[in-house]
Amino acid sequence: MASNWGTIDDTIHITMWVTGAVFVAVNLFLAYVIIRYRYRKQRRSHYDPENKKLEIWLTGLTTIGIAALLAPGLLVWGAFVSVPEDAHEVEVVGQQWHWSYRFPGEDGRFGAVQTRLIGPDNPFGMVDDAAGQDDVLIQSPRLVLPVDRPVKMVLRSKDVLHNFQVANFRAKMDMVPGQVTYFWLTPTELGEFEVSCAELCGIAHFAMRGRVDVVDPEAFDDWLAEQPTHAELAALEPGDPEAGEAHFASCAACHGSEGQGNPDLNAPRLVGLEPWYLERQLELFRAGARGTHEEDTFGQQMRPFAAQLPDRQAIVDLVAYVQALPDEPVEATLSGDAERGARLYRTCGSCHGADGQGIQATNAPRLAGMHDWYLARQLRHFREGIRGRHAEDLYGHQMVDMAQVLVDDRAVDDVVAHINTLAGGGEE
């Protein structure tokens, strides 16, 4: 479903025939030797340490075989890395366990980046230079590409070895920390295709998924124009708690005047959650990517309230107000085997932190200090696909996969019981 990589098939077929012929020849030769030189009491072996004729034959045949294997692969590799002059570029950034993307702006050049500058406020490690101001930054694992237009995929990793693969495109490449790799392709069919990491990169490797949407050029241009540039993100106004207080009035009816939550209304606490996580969940509710499943009754109740927020600035202001509310401890309401839950939590801790403090780099919110009844319900919803299966909830898909380690309700209660013992409050 991308540019004609038929030569890859040809290389695989040639490899199969060459190695297959060698496999058959070697085994026939072994069978002949076993029969021809089987043990006989009166027979003695002949010692012949030097046989130049045999060595010449073996060297020649081996050379021909290796050349037959390497030559097609080198030709394919040459085509794989020889980027057409009319190709546009997109940078793919891999990290545990997330994909993000960067497009050059109107100047057609990528701005400089430095790994040491990567942080919560600068996830791409952008250097403050003129070339990078108009770079388009996509922090979602969803990438859009135009059909029938060659694209150079520039690849880098923030942390460990990854591999960017879209199986339908018949193309992939390793992402090596400290290096920049690349390949190119031309998408030839419209559709949605899954991105996966094809290099073992940690405990959540299997959940490192993304999506590539191949669309018409006009739709691609419209999508790209909607995405923020580095300069626009840097110029965003911080949230205004005073403006957010007015928006919070409707939230307080369920979540409490201080965001402490209300179990009787099935409303979890909001205080203590990171601003980036609250903003994302409100965006998902407002866009219909969360709270649409027929079995997510309380999520459906939340959607109309999120829809009252007119724009992103309203969300940012509301979250800023929540951050100013006091963070009081909550009481445990569930019982479970915390010791057994500690073993189950090892998987969770890879993203959420050993102390349940939440780690923005892995897009994992704080768990410690949250309402246990709410955590248990969400884990069951993830495990059953009630939450996280919407096409636009790409991080939810990861949690659906990870929640499968909790095989029953007892496992859910045990891991939540362990979370109740954690004291994590800040972020790593």
Coordinates of C-alpha atoms in Angstrom, one line a residue:
M1 CA 0.0 0.0 0.0
A2 CA 3.0 2.2 -0.6
S3 CA 5.5 2.7 -3.4
N4 CA 6.4 -0.3 -5.5
W5 CA 8.8 -2.2 -3.3
G6 CA 8.5 -5.4 -5.5
T7 CA 12.2 -5.7 -5.5
I8 CA 12.0 -6.5 -1.8
D9 CA 9.9 -9.5 -2.7
D10 CA 12.4 -10.4 -5.4
T11 CA 15.2 -10.3 -2.9
I12 CA 13.3 -12.5 -0.5
H13 CA 12.6 -15.0 -3.3
I14 CA 16.3 -15.0 -4.4
T15 CA 17.4 -15.6 -0.8
M16 CA 14.9 -18.4 -0.5
W17 CA 16.1 -20.1 -3.7
V18 CA 19.8 -19.7 -2.9
T19 CA 19.6 -20.8 0.7
G20 CA 17.1 -23.5 -0.2
A21 CA 19.5 -24.9 -2.9
V22 CA 22.4 -24.9 -0.4
F23 CA 20.2 -26.5 2.2
V24 CA 19.2 -29.3 -0.2
A25 CA 22.8 -29.8 -1.5
V26 CA 24.4 -29.9 1.9
N27 CA 21.9 -32.5 3.2
L28 CA 22.2 -34.6 0.1
F29 CA 25.9 -34.5 0.5
L30 CA 25.7 -35.5 4.1
A31 CA 23.4 -38.4 3.2
Y32 CA 25.8 -39.5 0.5
V33 CA 28.8 -39.3 2.9
I34 CA 26.9 -41.2 5.7
I35 CA 26.1 -44.0 3.2
R36 CA 29.3 -44.0 1.2
Y37 CA 31.7 -43.8 4.1
R38 CA 29.7 -45.8 6.7
Y39 CA 31.7 -47.8 9.2
R40 CA 33.6 -50.9 8.0
K41 CA 36.0 -52.7 10.3
Q42 CA 38.7 -53.1 7.6
R43 CA 38.5 -49.5 6.3
R44 CA 40.9 -46.8 7.3
S45 CA 40.6 -43.1 6.6
H46 CA 43.0 -41.3 4.3
Y47 CA 44.7 -38.1 5.7
D48 CA 44.7 -35.4 3.1
P49 CA 45.2 -32.0 4.8
E50 CA 45.8 -30.0 1.6
N51 CA 43.5 -30.2 -1.4
K52 CA 43.8 -27.0 -3.5
K53 CA 41.4 -28.1 -6.1
L54 CA 38.6 -28.7 -3.5
E55 CA 39.5 -25.4 -1.8
I56 CA 39.2 -23.5 -5.1
W57 CA 35.8 -25.1 -5.8
L58 CA 34.5 -24.3 -2.3
T59 CA 35.7 -20.7 -2.4
G60 CA 34.3 -20.1 -5.8
L61 CA 30.9 -21.6 -5.0
T62 CA 30.7 -19.8 -1.7
T63 CA 31.6 -16.5 -3.4
I64 CA 28.9 -16.9 -6.0
G65 CA 26.3 -17.8 -3.4
I66 CA 27.1 -14.8 -1.1
A67 CA 27.1 -12.5 -4.1
A68 CA 23.7 -13.8 -5.2
L69 CA 22.4 -13.0 -1.6
L70 CA 24.1 -9.6 -1.2
A71 CA 23.7 -8.0 -4.6
P72 CA 19.9 -7.8 -4.8
G73 CA 19.8 -6.6 -1.2
L74 CA 22.3 -3.8 -1.9
L75 CA 20.3 -2.7 -4.9
V76 CA 17.1 -2.6 -2.8
W77 CA 19.0 -0.7 0.0
G78 CA 20.2 1.8 -2.6
A79 CA 16.7 2.5 -3.7
F80 CA 15.5 2.5 -0.1
V81 CA 17.8 5.4 0.9
S82 CA 17.9 7.3 -2.4
V83 CA 15.3 9.9 -1.7
P84 CA 13.5 11.5 -4.7
E85 CA 14.1 15.3 -5.1
D86 CA 10.4 16.1 -4.9
A87 CA 9.9 14.3 -1.6
H88 CA 8.6 16.2 1.4
E89 CA 9.9 15.4 4.9
V90 CA 8.5 14.4 8.2
E91 CA 10.5 13.7 11.4
V92 CA 9.4 10.7 13.5
V93 CA 10.4 10.9 17.2
G94 CA 10.3 7.7 19.2
Q95 CA 10.3 7.3 23.0
Q96 CA 9.1 4.8 25.6
W97 CA 6.2 4.3 24.5
H98 CA 5.0 7.0 22.3
W99 CA 5.3 8.5 18.7
S100 CA 5.4 12.2 17.9
Y101 CA 6.1 14.0 14.6
R102 CA 7.6 17.2 13.2
F103 CA 7.1 18.8 9.8
P104 CA 9.3 21.6 8.5
G105 CA 7.5 24.9 8.1
E106 CA 7.1 27.2 5.1
D107 CA 10.9 27.6 4.9
G108 CA 11.2 23.9 4.1
R109 CA 13.9 23.4 6.8
F110 CA 13.9 21.7 10.1
G111 CA 15.1 23.7 13.1
A112 CA 18.0 22.4 15.1
V113 CA 17.3 20.1 18.1
Q114 CA 19.4 19.0 21.1
T115 CA 18.7 16.0 23.3
R116 CA 19.8 17.9 26.4
L117 CA 17.0 20.4 25.9
I118 CA 14.2 17.7 25.9
G119 CA 11.8 18.2 28.8
P120 CA 8.1 18.5 29.7
D121 CA 8.0 22.0 28.2
N122 CA 10.2 21.2 25.2
P123 CA 9.4 17.6 24.2
F124 CA 11.2 17.8 20.9
G125 CA 14.3 19.4 22.3
M126 CA 13.9 22.5 20.0
V127 CA 16.7 25.0 19.8
D128 CA 15.6 28.6 19.7
D129 CA 16.7 29.3 16.2
A130 CA 15.0 31.0 13.2
A131 CA 14.6 27.8 11.2
G132 CA 12.6 26.1 13.9
Q133 CA 10.0 28.7 14.6
D134 CA 7.7 27.6 11.9
D135 CA 8.3 23.8 12.4
V136 CA 4.9 22.1 12.9
L137 CA 4.9 19.9 16.0
I138 CA 2.6 16.9 16.3
Q139 CA 2.6 15.4 19.8
S140 CA -0.2 13.0 19.0
P141 CA 0.8 9.5 17.8
R142 CA -1.4 10.1 14.8
L143 CA 0.3 11.1 11.5
V144 CA -1.4 12.2 8.3
L145 CA 0.3 11.8 4.9
P146 CA -0.8 12.7 1.4
V147 CA -1.4 9.9 -1.1
D148 CA 0.9 9.5 -4.2
R149 CA 3.5 11.9 -2.8
P150 CA 7.0 10.7 -1.8
V151 CA 7.9 11.4 1.8
K152 CA 11.3 11.1 3.5
M153 CA 10.9 9.7 7.0
V154 CA 13.6 11.2 9.3
L155 CA 13.9 9.1 12.4
R156 CA 15.4 9.8 15.9
S157 CA 14.9 8.4 19.4
K158 CA 14.9 10.1 22.7
D159 CA 15.8 7.2 24.9
V160 CA 16.4 3.6 23.7
L161 CA 16.5 1.7 20.4
H162 CA 13.1 1.8 18.6
N163 CA 12.0 0.8 15.1
F164 CA 9.4 2.7 13.1
Q165 CA 7.3 0.3 11.1
V166 CA 4.1 0.5 9.1
A167 CA 3.6 -3.1 8.0
N168 CA 1.3 -2.1 5.1
F169 CA 3.9 0.2 3.7
R170 CA 6.5 -2.6 3.6
A171 CA 9.0 -0.3 5.1
K172 CA 10.7 0.1 8.5
M173 CA 13.9 1.4 10.0
D174 CA 15.8 1.4 13.3
M175 CA 15.9 4.5 15.4
V176 CA 19.2 4.7 17.2
P177 CA 19.7 7.1 20.2
G178 CA 22.2 9.8 19.2
Q179 CA 21.8 9.2 15.5
V180 CA 19.4 10.2 12.7
T181 CA 18.3 7.5 10.3
Y182 CA 15.9 7.8 7.4
F183 CA 14.1 6.0 4.5
W184 CA 11.5 7.1 2.0
L185 CA 8.2 5.8 0.6
T186 CA 5.2 6.9 -1.5
P187 CA 1.8 6.0 0.0
T188 CA -0.3 4.7 -2.9
E189 CA -3.7 3.9 -1.2
L190 CA -6.0 5.9 1.0
G191 CA -6.7 4.5 4.4
E192 CA -5.7 4.1 8.1
F193 CA -2.6 2.1 8.9
E194 CA -1.1 1.0 12.3
V195 CA 2.3 2.2 13.4
S196 CA 4.2 -0.2 15.6
C197 CA 7.6 -0.4 17.2
A198 CA 9.6 -3.4 15.7
E199 CA 12.4 -3.3 18.1
L200 CA 12.1 -4.5 21.7
C201 CA 12.2 -1.3 23.7
G202 CA 10.9 -2.1 27.2
I203 CA 8.0 -3.6 29.1
A204 CA 5.3 -1.7 27.1
H205 CA 6.9 -2.3 23.8
F206 CA 3.9 -4.2 22.5
A207 CA 1.6 -1.2 23.3
M208 CA 3.8 1.4 21.5
R209 CA 1.3 2.0 18.7
G210 CA 0.3 4.8 16.5
R211 CA -1.6 5.5 13.3
V212 CA -0.9 6.8 9.9
D213 CA -3.8 8.2 7.9
V214 CA -3.2 8.5 4.1
V215 CA -5.5 11.1 2.7
D216 CA -6.0 13.3 -0.4
P217 CA -3.5 16.1 -0.8
E218 CA -6.1 18.7 -0.1
A219 CA -7.1 17.0 3.2
F220 CA -3.5 16.8 4.2
D221 CA -2.9 20.5 3.6
D222 CA -6.0 21.3 5.7
W223 CA -4.8 19.0 8.5
L224 CA -1.3 20.4 8.5
A225 CA -2.6 24.0 8.6
E226 CA -4.5 23.2 11.8
Q227 CA -1.4 21.9 13.6
P228 CA 0.5 24.3 15.9
T229 CA 4.0 25.5 15.1
H230 CA 6.9 25.8 17.6
A231 CA 6.4 29.6 17.8
E232 CA 2.7 29.3 18.4
L233 CA 3.2 26.8 21.2
A234 CA 5.9 28.9 22.8
A235 CA 3.5 31.9 22.7
L236 CA 0.6 30.2 24.4
E237 CA -0.7 32.1 27.4
P238 CA -0.6 30.2 30.7
G239 CA -3.9 29.3 32.3
D240 CA -5.8 32.0 34.2
P241 CA -7.2 30.5 37.4
E242 CA -9.6 33.4 37.9
A243 CA -11.1 32.8 34.4
G244 CA -11.1 29.1 35.1
E245 CA -13.1 29.5 38.3
A246 CA -16.2 30.5 36.3
H247 CA -15.9 27.4 34.1
F248 CA -15.5 25.3 37.3
A249 CA -18.9 26.2 38.7
S250 CA -20.6 23.5 36.7
C251 CA -17.9 21.0 37.6
A252 CA -18.3 21.7 41.3
A253 CA -21.8 20.3 41.3
C254 CA -20.4 16.8 41.0
H255 CA -16.7 17.0 41.7
G256 CA -17.0 19.2 44.8
S257 CA -16.3 22.8 45.4
E258 CA -12.6 22.0 45.9
G259 CA -12.4 19.2 43.3
Q260 CA -12.2 16.6 46.0
G261 CA -14.7 14.3 44.2
N262 CA -17.9 12.8 45.4
P263 CA -18.3 9.0 45.5
D264 CA -22.1 9.3 45.9
L265 CA -22.2 11.0 42.5
N266 CA -19.5 8.7 41.0
A267 CA -17.4 11.8 40.4
P268 CA -13.6 11.3 41.0
R269 CA -11.3 13.8 42.6
L270 CA -9.6 16.2 40.2
V271 CA -7.0 17.8 42.5
G272 CA -3.7 16.0 42.3
L273 CA -3.9 15.2 38.6
E274 CA -1.4 16.7 36.3
P275 CA -2.6 19.6 34.1
W276 CA -1.5 17.9 30.9
Y277 CA -3.6 14.9 31.8
L278 CA -6.7 16.9 32.8
E279 CA -6.5 18.9 29.6
R280 CA -6.2 15.7 27.5
Q281 CA -9.2 14.1 29.1
L282 CA -11.4 17.1 28.7
E283 CA -10.4 17.3 25.1
L284 CA -11.3 13.6 24.6
F285 CA -14.7 14.1 26.3
R286 CA -15.4 17.2 24.3
A287 CA -14.4 15.6 21.0
G288 CA -16.4 12.4 21.7
A289 CA -13.4 10.2 22.0
R290 CA -14.3 9.3 25.5
G291 CA -17.7 8.8 27.1
T292 CA -19.4 7.4 24.0
H293 CA -19.4 3.7 24.9
E294 CA -22.9 2.5 25.8
E295 CA -21.6 0.9 29.0
D296 CA -19.7 3.9 30.1
T297 CA -22.7 5.5 31.8
F298 CA -20.8 8.0 33.9
G299 CA -18.6 8.9 31.0
Q300 CA -21.7 9.8 29.0
Q301 CA -22.8 12.1 31.8
M302 CA -19.4 13.9 31.6
R303 CA -19.6 14.7 27.9
P304 CA -22.2 17.5 28.0
F305 CA -20.3 19.3 30.7
A306 CA -17.0 19.1 28.7
A307 CA -18.9 20.4 25.6
Q308 CA -19.7 23.6 27.6
L309 CA -16.0 24.6 27.3
P310 CA -15.9 26.7 24.2
D311 CA -12.2 26.4 23.2
R312 CA -8.8 25.1 24.4
Q313 CA -8.1 28.3 26.3
A314 CA -11.2 27.6 28.5
I315 CA -9.8 24.2 29.2
V316 CA -6.4 25.6 30.1
D317 CA -7.9 28.2 32.4
L318 CA -10.2 25.6 34.1
V319 CA -7.2 23.3 34.7
A320 CA -5.2 26.2 36.1
Y321 CA -8.0 26.8 38.6
V322 CA -8.0 23.1 39.6
Q323 CA -4.3 23.2 40.1
A324 CA -4.7 25.9 42.7
L325 CA -7.1 23.9 44.8
P326 CA -5.8 22.2 48.0
D327 CA -4.7 18.6 47.6
E328 CA -6.1 16.7 50.6
P329 CA -5.6 12.9 51.2
V330 CA -8.5 10.5 50.5
E331 CA -9.6 7.4 52.4
A332 CA -9.3 3.9 51.1
T333 CA -12.6 2.2 50.4
L334 CA -11.5 -1.1 48.7
S335 CA -9.9 -4.2 50.3
G336 CA -7.4 -6.3 48.5
D337 CA -4.1 -8.1 48.9
A338 CA -1.6 -5.3 48.6
E339 CA 1.4 -7.6 48.7
R340 CA 0.1 -9.5 45.7
G341 CA -0.9 -6.2 44.1
A342 CA 2.8 -5.0 44.4
R343 CA 3.9 -7.8 42.1
L344 CA 1.2 -6.9 39.6
Y345 CA 2.0 -3.2 39.9
R346 CA 5.5 -3.8 38.5
T347 CA 4.1 -3.5 35.0
C348 CA 2.1 -0.4 35.9
G349 CA 5.1 1.2 37.5
S350 CA 7.1 1.2 34.2
C351 CA 4.9 4.1 33.1
H352 CA 3.2 5.5 36.2
G353 CA 6.3 5.4 38.3
A354 CA 7.3 3.1 41.2
D355 CA 5.5 5.4 43.6
G356 CA 2.5 6.0 41.4
Q357 CA 3.5 9.6 41.0
G358 CA 2.8 9.8 37.3
I359 CA 5.4 10.4 34.5
Q360 CA 4.6 12.9 31.8
A361 CA 7.3 11.5 29.5
T362 CA 5.3 8.2 29.3
N363 CA 2.0 10.0 29.2
A364 CA 1.0 8.2 32.4
P365 CA -1.0 10.2 35.1
R366 CA -0.6 10.1 38.8
L367 CA -2.3 7.1 40.6
A368 CA -1.2 7.5 44.2
G369 CA -3.7 9.5 46.3
M370 CA -6.6 9.1 43.8
H371 CA -9.9 7.5 44.7
D372 CA -9.5 3.7 44.7
W373 CA -13.1 3.0 43.7
Y374 CA -12.6 5.2 40.6
L375 CA -9.2 3.5 39.7
A376 CA -10.8 0.1 40.0
R377 CA -13.7 1.0 37.7
Q378 CA -11.4 2.5 35.1
L379 CA -9.1 -0.5 35.1
R380 CA -12.1 -2.8 34.5
H381 CA -13.3 -0.5 31.8
F382 CA -9.9 -0.6 30.1
R383 CA -9.7 -4.3 30.5
E384 CA -13.1 -4.8 28.9
G385 CA -12.6 -2.2 26.2
I386 CA -15.3 0.1 27.5
R387 CA -12.8 2.8 27.7
G388 CA -9.8 3.3 25.4
R389 CA -11.0 1.7 22.2
H390 CA -12.1 4.9 20.4
A391 CA -10.0 5.5 17.3
E392 CA -9.0 9.0 18.6
D393 CA -8.0 7.8 22.1
L394 CA -4.6 6.6 21.1
Y395 CA -3.2 6.5 24.6
G396 CA -6.3 4.7 25.8
H397 CA -5.4 1.9 23.3
Q398 CA -2.1 1.4 25.2
M399 CA -4.0 1.1 28.5
V400 CA -6.4 -1.4 27.1
D401 CA -3.4 -3.6 26.1
M402 CA -1.6 -3.1 29.5
A403 CA -4.8 -3.8 31.5
Q404 CA -5.0 -7.3 30.2
V405 CA -2.4 -8.4 32.8
L406 CA -5.2 -8.0 35.3
V407 CA -7.0 -11.2 34.6
D408 CA -9.9 -10.8 37.0
D409 CA -11.6 -8.5 39.5
R410 CA -9.5 -9.8 42.3
A411 CA -6.3 -8.8 40.5
V412 CA -7.8 -5.3 40.0
D413 CA -8.6 -5.0 43.7
D414 CA -5.2 -6.2 44.7
V415 CA -3.3 -3.7 42.5
V416 CA -5.5 -0.9 43.6
A417 CA -4.9 -1.9 47.2
H418 CA -1.1 -1.6 46.6
I419 CA -1.6 1.8 45.0
N420 CA -3.4 2.9 48.2
T421 CA -0.1 2.3 50.0
L422 CA 1.9 4.5 47.6
A423 CA 2.9 8.1 48.6
G424 CA 3.9 9.4 45.2
G425 CA 2.9 13.0 44.7
G426 CA 5.2 14.8 42.4
E427 CA 6.6 13.8 39.0
E428 CA 9.9 12.2 38.3

